[in-house]
Amino acid sequence: MNKQDILKGNGVGSLPRILDAINCFRRRYSHWPTRLCVDAAMIDGLQKDNLTPAGWKAFVDKVEIHSAKGTVIAEDHSGQSYEYQSEFMKPESKETSADYWIWGCEVWPSNE
């Protein structure tokens, strides 16, 4: 996949916050989350306005999506969690980047 296969146009909407929550979870616990609790409006926007059908499918193939009011929380089945806190965390490498884990390429931030 490449970025054009994943994103609709140039809009990324809530995607940066979601990727930051996943990246921070990975940094804190050294493994990927198994589910995301995300505000319903954010999920709706991602699906309708930001991600292509292929981008959405790859996303939900990696994590279960659950509804939460007004937040983004990455968690695993053992109860470890990370709630998004407006902090950007650039992954150390492709192997620890949510973009590469989900889609196999950089989606956000863009180096273009």
CSV table of N, CA and C in Angstrom, one decimal:
chain,number,residue,atom,x,y,z
A,1,MET,N,0.8,-1.2,0.0
A,1,MET,CA,0.0,0.0,0.0
A,1,MET,C,0.9,1.2,0.0
A,2,ASN,N,0.4,2.3,-0.6
A,2,ASN,CA,1.0,3.6,-0.5
A,2,ASN,C,0.0,4.6,0.1
A,3,LYS,N,0.5,5.8,0.4
A,3,LYS,CA,-0.4,6.8,1.0
A,3,LYS,C,-1.6,7.1,0.2
A,4,GLN,N,-1.5,7.1,-1.1
A,4,GLN,CA,-2.7,7.4,-1.9
A,4,GLN,C,-3.7,6.3,-1.9
A,5,ASP,N,-3.3,5.1,-1.5
A,5,ASP,CA,-4.3,3.9,-1.4
A,5,ASP,C,-5.0,4.0,0.0
A,6,ILE,N,-4.5,4.8,0.9
A,6,ILE,CA,-5.0,4.8,2.3
A,6,ILE,C,-5.9,6.1,2.6
A,7,LEU,N,-5.4,7.2,2.1
A,7,LEU,CA,-6.1,8.5,2.4
A,7,LEU,C,-7.0,9.0,1.3
A,8,LYS,N,-8.1,9.6,1.6
A,8,LYS,CA,-8.9,10.2,0.6
A,8,LYS,C,-8.5,11.7,0.6
A,9,GLY,N,-8.0,12.1,-0.5
A,9,GLY,CA,-7.5,13.5,-0.7
A,9,GLY,C,-6.4,13.8,0.3
A,10,ASN,N,-6.3,15.0,0.8
A,10,ASN,CA,-5.2,15.4,1.7
A,10,ASN,C,-5.6,15.5,3.1
A,11,GLY,N,-6.9,15.3,3.4
A,11,GLY,CA,-7.4,15.4,4.8
A,11,GLY,C,-7.1,14.2,5.6
A,12,VAL,N,-6.6,14.5,6.8
A,12,VAL,CA,-6.3,13.4,7.8
A,12,VAL,C,-7.2,13.4,9.0
A,13,GLY,N,-8.0,14.5,9.2
A,13,GLY,CA,-8.9,14.5,10.3
A,13,GLY,C,-8.4,14.1,11.6
A,14,SER,N,-8.9,13.1,12.3
A,14,SER,CA,-8.5,12.7,13.6
A,14,SER,C,-7.4,11.7,13.6
A,15,LEU,N,-7.0,11.3,12.4
A,15,LEU,CA,-6.0,10.2,12.2
A,15,LEU,C,-4.7,10.5,13.0
A,16,PRO,N,-4.1,11.8,13.0
A,16,PRO,CA,-2.9,12.0,13.8
A,16,PRO,C,-3.1,11.7,15.3
A,17,ARG,N,-4.2,12.0,15.9
A,17,ARG,CA,-4.4,11.7,17.3
A,17,ARG,C,-4.5,10.2,17.5
A,18,ILE,N,-5.1,9.5,16.6
A,18,ILE,CA,-5.2,8.1,16.8
A,18,ILE,C,-3.9,7.4,16.6
A,19,LEU,N,-3.1,7.8,15.6
A,19,LEU,CA,-1.8,7.3,15.5
A,19,LEU,C,-0.9,7.6,16.6
A,20,ASP,N,-1.0,8.8,17.1
A,20,ASP,CA,-0.2,9.2,18.3
A,20,ASP,C,-0.5,8.3,19.5
A,21,ALA,N,-1.8,8.1,19.7
A,21,ALA,CA,-2.2,7.2,20.9
A,21,ALA,C,-1.6,5.8,20.7
A,22,ILE,N,-1.6,5.3,19.5
A,22,ILE,CA,-1.1,4.0,19.2
A,22,ILE,C,0.4,4.0,19.4
A,23,ASN,N,1.1,5.0,18.9
A,23,ASN,CA,2.6,5.1,19.0
A,23,ASN,C,3.0,5.2,20.5
A,24,CYS,N,2.3,6.0,21.2
A,24,CYS,CA,2.6,6.2,22.7
A,24,CYS,C,2.4,4.9,23.4
A,25,PHE,N,1.3,4.2,23.1
A,25,PHE,CA,1.0,2.9,23.8
A,25,PHE,C,2.2,2.0,23.5
A,26,ARG,N,2.6,1.9,22.2
A,26,ARG,CA,3.7,1.0,21.8
A,26,ARG,C,5.0,1.4,22.5
A,27,ARG,N,5.3,2.7,22.6
A,27,ARG,CA,6.5,3.1,23.3
A,27,ARG,C,6.5,2.7,24.8
A,28,ARG,N,5.3,2.9,25.4
A,28,ARG,CA,5.1,2.6,26.9
A,28,ARG,C,5.2,1.1,27.2
A,29,TYR,N,4.6,0.3,26.4
A,29,TYR,CA,4.4,-1.1,26.7
A,29,TYR,C,5.2,-2.1,25.8
A,30,SER,N,5.9,-1.6,24.8
A,30,SER,CA,6.7,-2.4,23.9
A,30,SER,C,6.0,-3.4,23.1
A,31,HIS,N,4.7,-3.2,22.9
A,31,HIS,CA,3.9,-4.0,22.0
A,31,HIS,C,2.7,-3.2,21.5
A,32,TRP,N,2.1,-3.7,20.5
A,32,TRP,CA,0.9,-3.0,19.9
A,32,TRP,C,-0.4,-3.2,20.7
A,33,PRO,N,-1.2,-2.2,20.7
A,33,PRO,CA,-2.5,-2.4,21.3
A,33,PRO,C,-3.4,-3.3,20.5
A,34,THR,N,-4.4,-3.9,21.2
A,34,THR,CA,-5.3,-4.8,20.5
A,34,THR,C,-6.6,-4.1,20.2
A,35,ARG,N,-6.9,-3.0,20.8
A,35,ARG,CA,-8.2,-2.3,20.6
A,35,ARG,C,-8.0,-0.8,20.8
A,36,LEU,N,-8.9,-0.1,20.2
A,36,LEU,CA,-9.0,1.4,20.3
A,36,LEU,C,-10.4,1.8,20.8
A,37,CYS,N,-10.5,2.6,21.7
A,37,CYS,CA,-11.7,3.2,22.1
A,37,CYS,C,-11.7,4.6,21.6
A,38,VAL,N,-12.6,4.9,20.7
A,38,VAL,CA,-12.5,6.2,20.0
A,38,VAL,C,-13.9,6.8,19.9
A,39,ASP,N,-13.9,8.1,20.0
A,39,ASP,CA,-15.2,8.9,19.9
A,39,ASP,C,-15.9,8.5,18.6
A,40,ALA,N,-17.2,8.2,18.7
A,40,ALA,CA,-18.0,7.8,17.5
A,40,ALA,C,-17.9,8.7,16.3
A,41,ALA,N,-17.9,10.0,16.6
A,41,ALA,CA,-17.8,11.0,15.5
A,41,ALA,C,-16.4,10.9,14.8
A,42,MET,N,-15.4,10.6,15.6
A,42,MET,CA,-14.1,10.5,15.0
A,42,MET,C,-14.0,9.2,14.0
A,43,ILE,N,-14.6,8.2,14.5
A,43,ILE,CA,-14.6,6.9,13.7
A,43,ILE,C,-15.5,7.2,12.4
A,44,ASP,N,-16.6,7.8,12.6
A,44,ASP,CA,-17.4,8.1,11.4
A,44,ASP,C,-16.7,9.0,10.4
A,45,GLY,N,-16.0,10.0,10.9
A,45,GLY,CA,-15.2,10.9,10.0
A,45,GLY,C,-14.1,10.1,9.3
A,46,LEU,N,-13.4,9.3,10.1
A,46,LEU,CA,-12.3,8.5,9.5
A,46,LEU,C,-12.8,7.6,8.3
A,47,GLN,N,-13.9,6.9,8.6
A,47,GLN,CA,-14.5,6.0,7.6
A,47,GLN,C,-15.1,6.8,6.4
A,48,LYS,N,-15.8,7.9,6.6
A,48,LYS,CA,-16.4,8.6,5.5
A,48,LYS,C,-15.5,9.6,4.8
A,49,ASP,N,-14.7,10.3,5.5
A,49,ASP,CA,-13.9,11.4,4.9
A,49,ASP,C,-12.4,11.2,4.8
A,50,ASN,N,-11.8,10.3,5.6
A,50,ASN,CA,-10.4,10.3,5.6
A,50,ASN,C,-9.7,9.1,5.0
A,51,LEU,N,-10.2,7.9,5.4
A,51,LEU,CA,-9.6,6.7,4.9
A,51,LEU,C,-10.4,6.1,3.7
A,52,THR,N,-9.7,5.5,2.8
A,52,THR,CA,-10.3,4.8,1.7
A,52,THR,C,-10.8,3.5,2.2
A,53,PRO,N,-11.7,2.8,1.5
A,53,PRO,CA,-12.1,1.5,2.0
A,53,PRO,C,-10.9,0.5,2.3
A,54,ALA,N,-9.9,0.5,1.4
A,54,ALA,CA,-8.7,-0.3,1.7
A,54,ALA,C,-8.0,0.1,2.9
A,55,GLY,N,-7.9,1.5,3.1
A,55,GLY,CA,-7.2,2.0,4.3
A,55,GLY,C,-8.0,1.6,5.6
A,56,TRP,N,-9.3,1.7,5.5
A,56,TRP,CA,-10.1,1.4,6.7
A,56,TRP,C,-10.0,-0.1,7.0
A,57,LYS,N,-10.1,-1.0,6.0
A,57,LYS,CA,-10.0,-2.4,6.2
A,57,LYS,C,-8.7,-2.8,6.9
A,58,ALA,N,-7.6,-2.2,6.4
A,58,ALA,CA,-6.3,-2.5,7.0
A,58,ALA,C,-6.2,-2.1,8.5
A,59,PHE,N,-6.9,-0.9,8.7
A,59,PHE,CA,-6.9,-0.4,10.1
A,59,PHE,C,-7.7,-1.3,11.0
A,60,VAL,N,-8.9,-1.7,10.7
A,60,VAL,CA,-9.7,-2.5,11.5
A,60,VAL,C,-9.2,-4.0,11.6
A,61,ASP,N,-8.3,-4.4,10.6
A,61,ASP,CA,-7.7,-5.7,10.7
A,61,ASP,C,-6.7,-5.8,11.8
A,62,LYS,N,-6.1,-4.6,12.2
A,62,LYS,CA,-5.1,-4.6,13.2
A,62,LYS,C,-5.6,-4.4,14.6
A,63,VAL,N,-6.7,-3.6,14.8
A,63,VAL,CA,-7.2,-3.3,16.1
A,63,VAL,C,-8.8,-3.3,16.1
A,64,GLU,N,-9.3,-3.8,17.2
A,64,GLU,CA,-10.8,-3.8,17.4
A,64,GLU,C,-11.1,-2.3,17.7
A,65,ILE,N,-12.2,-1.8,17.2
A,65,ILE,CA,-12.7,-0.5,17.4
A,65,ILE,C,-13.9,-0.5,18.3
A,66,HIS,N,-13.8,0.3,19.4
A,66,HIS,CA,-14.9,0.4,20.3
A,66,HIS,C,-15.2,1.9,20.5
A,67,SER,N,-16.4,2.2,20.8
A,67,SER,CA,-16.9,3.6,21.0
A,67,SER,C,-16.5,4.1,22.4
A,68,ALA,N,-16.1,5.4,22.4
A,68,ALA,CA,-15.8,6.1,23.7
A,68,ALA,C,-16.2,7.5,23.5
A,69,LYS,N,-16.6,8.2,24.5
A,69,LYS,CA,-17.1,9.6,24.3
A,69,LYS,C,-15.9,10.6,24.5
A,70,GLY,N,-15.6,11.3,23.4
A,70,GLY,CA,-14.7,12.4,23.4
A,70,GLY,C,-13.2,12.0,23.7
A,71,THR,N,-12.8,10.8,23.3
A,71,THR,CA,-11.4,10.5,23.6
A,71,THR,C,-10.9,9.5,22.7
A,72,VAL,N,-9.6,9.2,22.8
A,72,VAL,CA,-8.9,8.1,22.1
A,72,VAL,C,-8.1,7.3,23.1
A,73,ILE,N,-8.4,6.0,23.3
A,73,ILE,CA,-7.6,5.2,24.2
A,73,ILE,C,-7.2,4.0,23.5
A,74,ALA,N,-5.9,3.7,23.5
A,74,ALA,CA,-5.3,2.5,23.0
A,74,ALA,C,-5.1,1.5,24.2
A,75,GLU,N,-5.5,0.3,24.0
A,75,GLU,CA,-5.4,-0.7,25.1
A,75,GLU,C,-5.2,-2.1,24.6
A,76,ASP,N,-4.8,-2.9,25.5
A,76,ASP,CA,-4.6,-4.4,25.1
A,76,ASP,C,-5.6,-5.2,26.0
A,77,HIS,N,-5.6,-6.5,25.7
A,77,HIS,CA,-6.6,-7.4,26.4
A,77,HIS,C,-6.2,-7.6,27.9
A,78,SER,N,-5.0,-7.2,28.3
A,78,SER,CA,-4.6,-7.4,29.7
A,78,SER,C,-4.9,-6.1,30.6
A,79,GLY,N,-5.5,-5.1,29.9
A,79,GLY,CA,-5.9,-3.9,30.7
A,79,GLY,C,-4.9,-2.7,30.6
A,80,GLN,N,-3.8,-2.9,30.0
A,80,GLN,CA,-2.8,-1.8,29.8
A,80,GLN,C,-3.4,-0.8,28.8
A,81,SER,N,-3.3,0.5,29.1
A,81,SER,CA,-3.9,1.5,28.3
A,81,SER,C,-3.1,2.8,28.2
A,82,TYR,N,-3.4,3.5,27.2
A,82,TYR,CA,-2.8,4.8,27.0
A,82,TYR,C,-3.9,5.7,26.4
A,83,GLU,N,-4.2,6.8,27.1
A,83,GLU,CA,-5.2,7.8,26.6
A,83,GLU,C,-4.5,9.0,26.0
A,84,TYR,N,-4.9,9.3,24.8
A,84,TYR,CA,-4.3,10.4,24.0
A,84,TYR,C,-4.3,11.7,24.9
A,85,GLN,N,-3.1,12.4,24.9
A,85,GLN,CA,-2.9,13.6,25.7
A,85,GLN,C,-2.3,14.7,24.9
A,86,SER,N,-2.6,14.9,23.7
A,86,SER,CA,-2.1,16.0,22.8
A,86,SER,C,-0.6,16.0,22.7
A,87,GLU,N,0.0,14.9,22.8
A,87,GLU,CA,1.5,14.9,22.6
A,87,GLU,C,1.8,14.1,21.4
A,88,PHE,N,2.7,14.7,20.6
A,88,PHE,CA,3.2,14.0,19.4
A,88,PHE,C,4.5,13.3,19.7
A,89,MET,N,4.5,12.0,19.3
A,89,MET,CA,5.7,11.2,19.6
A,89,MET,C,6.1,10.6,18.3
A,90,LYS,N,7.3,11.0,17.7
A,90,LYS,CA,7.8,10.4,16.5
A,90,LYS,C,8.4,9.1,16.8
A,91,PRO,N,8.0,8.0,16.2
A,91,PRO,CA,8.6,6.7,16.5
A,91,PRO,C,10.1,6.7,16.1
A,92,GLU,N,10.8,5.8,16.8
A,92,GLU,CA,12.2,5.7,16.6
A,92,GLU,C,12.6,5.1,15.3
A,93,SER,N,11.7,4.2,14.8
A,93,SER,CA,12.0,3.5,13.5
A,93,SER,C,10.7,3.1,12.8
A,94,LYS,N,10.8,2.6,11.6
A,94,LYS,CA,9.6,2.1,11.0
A,94,LYS,C,9.0,0.9,11.7
A,95,GLU,N,9.8,0.1,12.4
A,95,GLU,CA,9.3,-1.0,13.1
A,95,GLU,C,8.4,-0.6,14.3
A,96,THR,N,8.6,0.6,14.8
A,96,THR,CA,7.8,1.0,16.0
A,96,THR,C,6.9,2.2,15.6
A,97,SER,N,6.5,2.2,14.3
A,97,SER,CA,5.6,3.3,13.8
A,97,SER,C,4.2,2.7,13.5
A,98,ALA,N,3.2,3.3,14.1
A,98,ALA,CA,1.8,2.8,13.8
A,98,ALA,C,1.5,2.8,12.3
A,99,ASP,N,1.9,3.8,11.6
A,99,ASP,CA,1.7,3.8,10.1
A,99,ASP,C,2.2,2.5,9.5
A,100,TYR,N,3.4,2.2,9.7
A,100,TYR,CA,4.0,1.0,9.1
A,100,TYR,C,3.4,-0.3,9.6
A,101,TRP,N,3.0,-0.3,10.9
A,101,TRP,CA,2.4,-1.5,11.5
A,101,TRP,C,1.0,-1.7,10.8
A,102,ILE,N,0.3,-0.7,10.6
A,102,ILE,CA,-1.1,-0.8,10.0
A,102,ILE,C,-1.0,-0.9,8.5
A,103,TRP,N,-0.3,0.0,7.8
A,103,TRP,CA,-0.4,0.1,6.4
A,103,TRP,C,0.9,-0.3,5.6
A,104,GLY,N,2.0,-0.4,6.3
A,104,GLY,CA,3.3,-0.7,5.6
A,104,GLY,C,3.9,0.5,5.0
A,105,CYS,N,3.5,1.8,5.3
A,105,CYS,CA,4.1,3.0,4.8
A,105,CYS,C,3.8,4.1,5.7
A,106,GLU,N,4.5,5.2,5.5
A,106,GLU,CA,4.2,6.4,6.3
A,106,GLU,C,3.0,7.1,5.8
A,107,VAL,N,2.1,7.4,6.7
A,107,VAL,CA,0.9,8.1,6.4
A,107,VAL,C,0.9,9.5,7.1
A,108,TRP,N,1.3,9.6,8.3
A,108,TRP,CA,1.3,10.8,9.1
A,108,TRP,C,2.4,10.8,10.1
A,109,PRO,N,3.2,11.8,10.3
A,109,PRO,CA,3.3,13.0,9.5
A,109,PRO,C,3.9,12.7,8.2
A,110,SER,N,3.7,13.5,7.2
A,110,SER,CA,4.2,13.3,5.9
A,110,SER,C,5.6,14.0,5.7
A,111,ASN,N,6.5,13.3,5.1
A,111,ASN,CA,7.8,13.9,4.8
A,111,ASN,C,7.8,14.5,3.4
A,112,GLU,N,6.7,14.5,2.8
A,112,GLU,CA,6.6,15.0,1.4
A,112,GLU,C,6.6,16.5,1.4
